XYZ file of C-alpha atoms in Angstrom:
406
model
C -83.849 -36.757 31.666
C -80.305 -35.322 32.999
C -78.592 -38.831 31.672
C -80.202 -38.287 27.943
C -78.917 -34.511 28.300
C -75.705 -35.038 29.503
C -74.966 -37.742 27.245
C -74.216 -35.341 24.284
C -71.790 -33.607 26.231
C -69.684 -36.371 27.372
C -69.460 -37.548 23.620
C -68.615 -34.405 22.393
C -65.629 -34.179 25.536
C -64.693 -37.736 24.050
C -64.946 -36.450 20.409
C -62.549 -33.094 21.675
C -60.331 -35.461 23.485
C -59.524 -37.822 20.364
C -59.053 -34.399 17.746
C -56.563 -33.052 20.158
C -54.678 -36.720 20.441
C -54.912 -36.551 16.351
C -53.461 -33.216 15.962
C -50.905 -33.840 18.339
C -49.871 -36.904 16.356
C -49.933 -34.922 13.144
C -48.138 -32.267 14.606
C -45.137 -34.708 15.791
C -45.274 -36.898 12.487
C -45.042 -33.228 10.073
C -41.155 -32.013 9.522
C -41.197 -28.858 11.055
C -39.535 -25.593 9.194
C -35.413 -24.916 9.846
C -35.881 -21.308 9.344
C -38.025 -20.872 12.141
C -41.452 -20.692 9.402
C -39.365 -18.366 7.084
C -39.092 -19.511 3.696
C -35.441 -18.312 1.884
C -36.890 -15.969 -0.856
C -35.502 -17.633 -4.411
C -34.706 -14.678 -6.282
C -32.435 -12.785 -4.071
C -30.734 -15.885 -3.002
C -30.501 -16.708 -7.219
C -28.625 -13.000 -7.493
C -26.411 -13.404 -4.852
C -25.342 -16.833 -6.578
C -24.716 -14.981 -9.440
C -22.855 -11.932 -7.656
C -20.752 -13.903 -6.252
C -19.780 -16.224 -9.264
C -18.483 -13.127 -10.623
C -16.733 -12.185 -7.625
C -14.992 -15.427 -7.316
C -14.048 -15.390 -11.136
C -12.601 -11.648 -10.317
C -10.326 -13.064 -7.500
C -9.353 -16.253 -9.437
C -8.351 -13.981 -11.994
C -6.088 -11.651 -9.647
C -4.315 -14.482 -8.965
C -2.107 -13.239 -11.482
C -0.629 -10.431 -9.370
C 0.665 -12.895 -7.169
C -0.926 -12.049 -3.845
C -0.932 -15.975 -2.780
C -1.990 -15.627 0.926
C -4.578 -12.534 -0.293
C -6.041 -14.645 -3.580
C -6.153 -17.970 -1.674
C -8.147 -16.108 1.373
C -10.414 -14.345 -0.560
C -11.106 -17.633 -3.598
C -11.948 -19.536 -0.033
C -14.391 -16.968 1.114
C -15.843 -16.604 -2.586
C -16.664 -20.479 -2.822
C -18.188 -20.582 0.860
C -20.481 -17.853 -0.562
C -21.638 -19.360 -3.281
C -22.382 -22.736 -1.786
C -24.188 -21.075 1.283
C -26.475 -19.368 -1.195
C -27.220 -22.846 -2.861
C -28.569 -23.751 0.389
C -30.685 -20.770 0.874
C -31.922 -21.595 -2.793
C -32.711 -25.119 -2.082
C -33.906 -24.572 1.016
C -36.993 -22.199 -0.580
C -38.029 -25.303 -2.142
C -38.299 -27.416 1.142
C -37.383 -25.646 4.780
C -37.267 -29.106 6.393
C -34.545 -30.822 4.603
C -31.498 -30.549 7.289
C -28.719 -30.882 4.297
C -29.259 -27.186 2.486
C -29.502 -25.737 5.786
C -26.506 -26.946 6.977
C -24.905 -26.034 4.029
C -26.242 -22.108 3.701
C -25.423 -22.040 7.718
C -21.807 -23.550 7.863
C -20.577 -21.951 4.616
C -21.936 -18.218 5.402
C -20.843 -18.257 9.003
C -17.283 -19.346 8.423
C -16.887 -17.340 5.289
C -15.742 -13.880 6.626
C -12.832 -15.858 8.919
C -11.113 -16.086 5.405
C -11.631 -12.647 4.743
C -10.354 -11.435 7.645
C -7.086 -13.547 7.494
C -6.159 -12.136 3.721
C -6.909 -8.333 5.332
C -4.209 -9.094 8.756
C -1.639 -9.765 6.039
C -2.382 -6.656 4.283
C -1.991 -4.344 7.255
C 1.518 -6.179 7.975
C 2.511 -4.862 4.770
C 1.316 -1.498 5.217
C 3.274 -1.491 8.418
C 6.569 -2.343 6.391
C 5.621 0.640 3.901
C 4.747 3.569 6.317
C 7.196 2.510 8.956
C 6.687 0.332 12.104
C 6.795 3.449 14.540
C 2.942 3.630 13.461
C 1.943 0.531 15.019
C 1.107 -0.253 18.150
C 2.363 -4.075 17.854
C 5.806 -3.634 16.255
C 6.388 -6.543 15.009
C 4.144 -6.369 12.204
C 3.791 -10.273 11.794
C 2.194 -10.365 14.781
C -0.809 -9.433 13.528
C -1.511 -12.487 11.403
C -0.411 -14.721 13.901
C -2.406 -13.315 16.941
C -5.904 -12.748 14.679
C -5.936 -15.836 12.371
C -5.106 -17.940 15.653
C -7.796 -16.291 17.240
C -9.849 -16.736 14.246
C -8.791 -20.572 14.282
C -10.425 -20.704 17.708
C -13.443 -19.307 17.090
C -14.058 -21.785 14.247
C -13.358 -24.549 16.648
C -15.442 -23.260 19.468
C -18.282 -23.190 16.782
C -17.320 -26.696 15.406
C -17.962 -27.776 18.690
C -21.269 -26.020 19.524
C -22.279 -27.190 16.275
C -21.635 -30.844 17.044
C -22.692 -30.873 20.609
C -26.118 -29.219 19.108
C -25.983 -31.710 16.650
C -26.198 -35.155 19.195
C -28.779 -33.611 21.525
C -30.743 -33.027 18.190
C -30.181 -36.800 17.357
C -30.823 -37.917 20.837
C -34.016 -36.021 21.522
C -32.578 -33.857 23.920
C -32.319 -29.896 24.067
C -29.408 -28.393 22.145
C -29.324 -25.096 23.839
C -25.813 -26.467 25.449
C -24.701 -26.513 21.882
C -26.383 -23.665 21.059
C -24.483 -21.466 23.888
C -21.174 -22.957 22.514
C -21.869 -22.007 19.160
C -22.371 -18.079 20.410
C -19.795 -17.954 22.480
C -17.665 -18.920 19.460
C -19.000 -16.241 17.623
C -18.667 -13.872 20.198
C -15.179 -14.397 20.730
C -14.771 -13.460 16.855
C -16.778 -10.283 17.252
C -14.281 -9.804 20.012
C -11.304 -10.285 18.299
C -12.126 -8.087 15.670
C -13.124 -5.206 17.675
C -9.327 -5.354 19.076
C -8.159 -5.347 15.181
C -10.249 -2.518 14.586
C -8.456 -0.356 17.791
C -5.216 -1.614 16.298
C -6.194 -0.578 12.671
C -7.104 2.704 13.496
C -4.270 3.858 15.690
C -2.054 2.866 13.149
C -4.533 5.314 10.676
C -4.712 8.149 12.996
C -0.302 7.458 13.388
C -0.254 7.675 9.631
C -2.506 10.521 8.314
C -3.252 13.066 11.148
C -0.225 12.479 13.631
C 1.948 13.124 10.972
C 0.083 16.402 9.440
C -0.126 17.505 13.602
C 4.059 17.215 13.618
C 3.909 19.080 9.980
C 2.496 22.130 12.077
C 4.332 21.647 15.113
C 0.998 20.411 17.234
C 0.371 17.733 19.514
C 0.453 14.200 17.605
C -1.958 13.164 19.801
C -5.133 15.505 19.025
C -7.732 14.157 16.876
C -8.322 17.140 14.462
C -6.715 20.743 13.838
C -7.847 23.492 11.716
C -6.283 23.331 7.943
C -5.172 20.131 8.160
C -6.249 18.407 5.557
C -4.408 20.650 2.982
C -1.375 19.328 3.722
C -0.691 17.102 1.113
C 1.118 12.682 1.336
C 3.864 14.775 -0.711
C 4.528 17.284 2.027
C 4.868 14.280 5.101
C 6.183 11.416 3.079
C 9.408 12.225 4.405
C 8.276 10.992 8.211
C 7.421 7.308 6.230
C 9.886 4.785 5.398
C 12.159 6.011 2.645
C 12.507 2.469 1.261
C 8.792 2.520 0.012
C 8.858 6.385 -1.588
C 8.375 5.004 -4.747
C 5.934 3.138 -3.960
C 4.161 5.880 -2.374
C 4.757 8.618 -4.391
C 5.876 7.719 -8.107
C 3.733 7.680 -9.233
C 0.680 9.426 -7.175
C -1.307 6.191 -8.034
C -5.120 6.241 -6.909
C -4.838 2.388 -6.259
C -2.482 2.731 -3.974
C -3.859 6.413 -2.148
C -6.826 5.046 -1.618
C -6.139 1.750 -0.353
C -6.579 2.037 3.132
C -9.711 3.480 2.463
C -11.082 0.597 0.653
C -10.058 -2.179 3.997
C -11.055 0.615 6.202
C -14.431 -0.426 4.503
C -13.927 -3.959 4.287
C -13.185 -4.241 7.721
C -15.979 -2.279 8.541
C -18.634 -4.110 7.302
C -17.407 -7.437 8.049
C -17.293 -6.561 11.743
C -20.835 -5.435 11.033
C -22.437 -8.742 10.203
C -20.366 -10.703 12.362
C -22.217 -8.300 15.194
C -25.330 -8.993 12.941
C -24.833 -12.722 13.319
C -24.154 -12.618 16.750
C -27.181 -11.076 18.408
C -29.152 -13.208 15.539
C -28.180 -16.332 16.458
C -28.338 -15.317 20.460
C -32.569 -14.637 20.198
C -32.309 -18.477 18.803
C -33.294 -20.544 15.972
C -37.112 -18.952 15.879
C -35.631 -14.945 17.171
C -37.195 -12.374 14.821
C -33.798 -11.701 13.165
C -33.808 -15.188 12.060
C -37.114 -15.128 11.193
C -37.213 -12.082 8.559
C -34.913 -12.274 5.784
C -34.571 -8.803 4.976
C -32.189 -8.024 8.446
C -30.034 -11.212 6.647
C -30.192 -9.284 3.297
C -28.897 -5.956 4.632
C -26.816 -6.697 7.661
C -25.183 -10.331 6.265
C -25.291 -10.569 2.442
C -24.957 -6.703 1.773
C -22.028 -6.181 3.867
C -20.225 -9.361 3.073
C -20.653 -8.207 -0.766
C -19.463 -4.495 -0.187
C -16.334 -5.938 1.613
C -15.285 -8.385 -1.390
C -15.861 -5.638 -4.266
C -13.872 -3.392 -2.141
C -10.818 -5.146 -1.661
C -12.007 -6.737 -5.544
C -11.483 -2.946 -6.518
C -9.005 -1.909 -4.305
C -6.818 -5.236 -4.425
C -3.471 -5.214 -2.908
C -2.082 -6.388 -6.723
C -2.916 -3.068 -8.089
C -1.781 -0.803 -4.662
C 1.405 -2.291 -3.904
C 2.063 -3.504 -7.694
C 2.228 -7.008 -5.989
C 3.388 -8.340 -9.722
C 6.600 -6.793 -9.861
C 6.973 -6.113 -5.954
C 7.961 -7.691 -2.862
C 7.435 -6.238 0.444
C 9.421 -8.731 2.711
C 7.282 -9.088 6.265
C 9.795 -9.205 9.419
C 12.853 -7.494 7.582
C 14.259 -6.043 11.115
C 14.334 -9.513 12.344
C 16.064 -10.832 9.318
C 18.727 -7.748 9.808
C 18.797 -8.449 13.489
C 19.872 -12.236 12.560
C 22.231 -10.518 10.164
C 23.656 -8.195 12.956
C 24.191 -11.302 15.147
C 26.139 -13.286 12.371
C 28.402 -10.362 11.702
C 29.232 -9.834 15.370
C 30.042 -13.195 16.025
C 32.640 -13.332 13.290
C 33.992 -9.733 14.304
C 34.851 -11.488 18.047
C 35.710 -14.656 16.633
C 38.548 -13.158 14.135
C 39.110 -10.537 16.857
C 40.364 -13.544 19.282
C 42.160 -15.260 16.440
C 44.426 -12.827 15.828
C 45.236 -12.314 19.496
C 45.951 -15.878 19.595
C 48.788 -15.141 16.383
C 49.626 -12.403 18.325
C 49.949 -14.096 21.453
C 51.786 -16.842 19.646
C 54.361 -14.971 18.272
C 55.195 -13.335 21.553
C 55.725 -16.854 22.938
C 58.302 -17.833 20.017
C 60.330 -14.391 19.644
C 61.515 -15.181 23.418
C 64.905 -13.264 22.427
C 63.348 -9.650 22.556
C 64.905 -7.309 25.253
C 63.584 -7.601 28.259
C 65.702 -4.690 29.792
C 64.718 -2.263 27.756
C 68.244 -1.050 25.632
C 68.861 2.592 25.250
C 70.047 1.961 21.939
C 66.724 1.472 19.599
C 69.172 1.352 16.438
C 70.760 -1.437 18.011
C 68.363 -3.172 19.507
C 66.413 -3.216 15.362
C 69.727 -4.256 13.961
C 70.093 -7.308 16.377
C 66.325 -8.340 16.038
C 66.673 -8.344 12.207
C 69.894 -10.434 12.646
C 67.593 -12.876 14.378
C 65.365 -12.944 12.509
C 62.636 -11.391 14.922
C 59.845 -10.041 12.696
C 58.526 -6.969 13.770
C 55.887 -6.711 16.359
C 53.863 -3.429 14.990
C 54.483 -4.363 11.009
C 52.965 -8.270 12.200
C 49.870 -6.363 14.406
C 49.821 -3.547 11.304
C 49.223 -6.972 8.467
C 46.648 -8.943 11.236
C 44.791 -5.679 11.830
C 44.436 -5.607 8.002
C 43.615 -9.212 7.656
C 41.161 -9.074 10.471
C 39.451 -5.791 8.886
C 38.918 -8.037 5.812
C 37.748 -10.761 7.445
C 35.059 -8.689 8.998
C 33.810 -6.799 6.284
């Protein structure tokens, strides 16, 4: 009786185990979504391809302004953004495909590096336009050297992390180590941008606030004073580099007046996007942020679009008259080299002049070393012997020396 009752239970247990094995086998064979279960929105990503296509076209046309470095950086950004959204649109149809996923992740992750590369050089130009005294780093080109190098290091770390994670997946190992390296690369990028933001706001404070406070005979280190913004840029323009007075005020152009505002908007939005990406990937590939596309739409897609749109409207070609105007960076260094060359010419010419005088003294050994009381007689004797007049010769050498020097 008991055996008869237990027989169905044993049969049920065997059936359950078989079902679990089948389900496990199906799970192993079924491709896993690379977006953590989220499917990229087709309409949104298609719209972004169109928007970035328009922005890319605008940046290509603005090459006409001869802002080669800036245009190259932003054209690269546009190409990467278009490719990234093509990858997301492709992934809408199959979230398990690796190629569109990598196209999306790689292109959209590194695009801001190129955007910021163009921005660093614009800050160097603004330091030349307003004055080196407003910059915490006195050499303008150091901004480009330091922060572009930092971005390259960041990209190298991210690439190393991606490569390590890819190898781990191919070998059926945990990709956590590679993910951590990738996140470290993003952290370097965010830290670098945070430092740049501090230097940028220090520069803006010096140009627009400290000058007004000085004009009002107040402490320039203050942040605000009543009536400060009643002072126009024309009132304080004498505190800036005189060389670029016409560029700043003659005529008073809105493109230049709001150029720093456009740059501030662009830098802040890109920084917001980079912080979001760092938080997103810190949660992992199945975290809350990466599996909810609205966060990506607002904190990545919108931020990058605003940044590029701002710098398309406030393009340095408009603001700085790039087609007809050139703003050399590091002019002080060139002047320093020129000064060294002049000084070297000065000492070389002086030595040659002294050697000529010394040679004259040796050849004219008939000078009266006893110091004759009759100067007229001495001069007469000198003329007879054909000894040139020392004072006259020195004057001639001096004139020759001055001519060489100038």
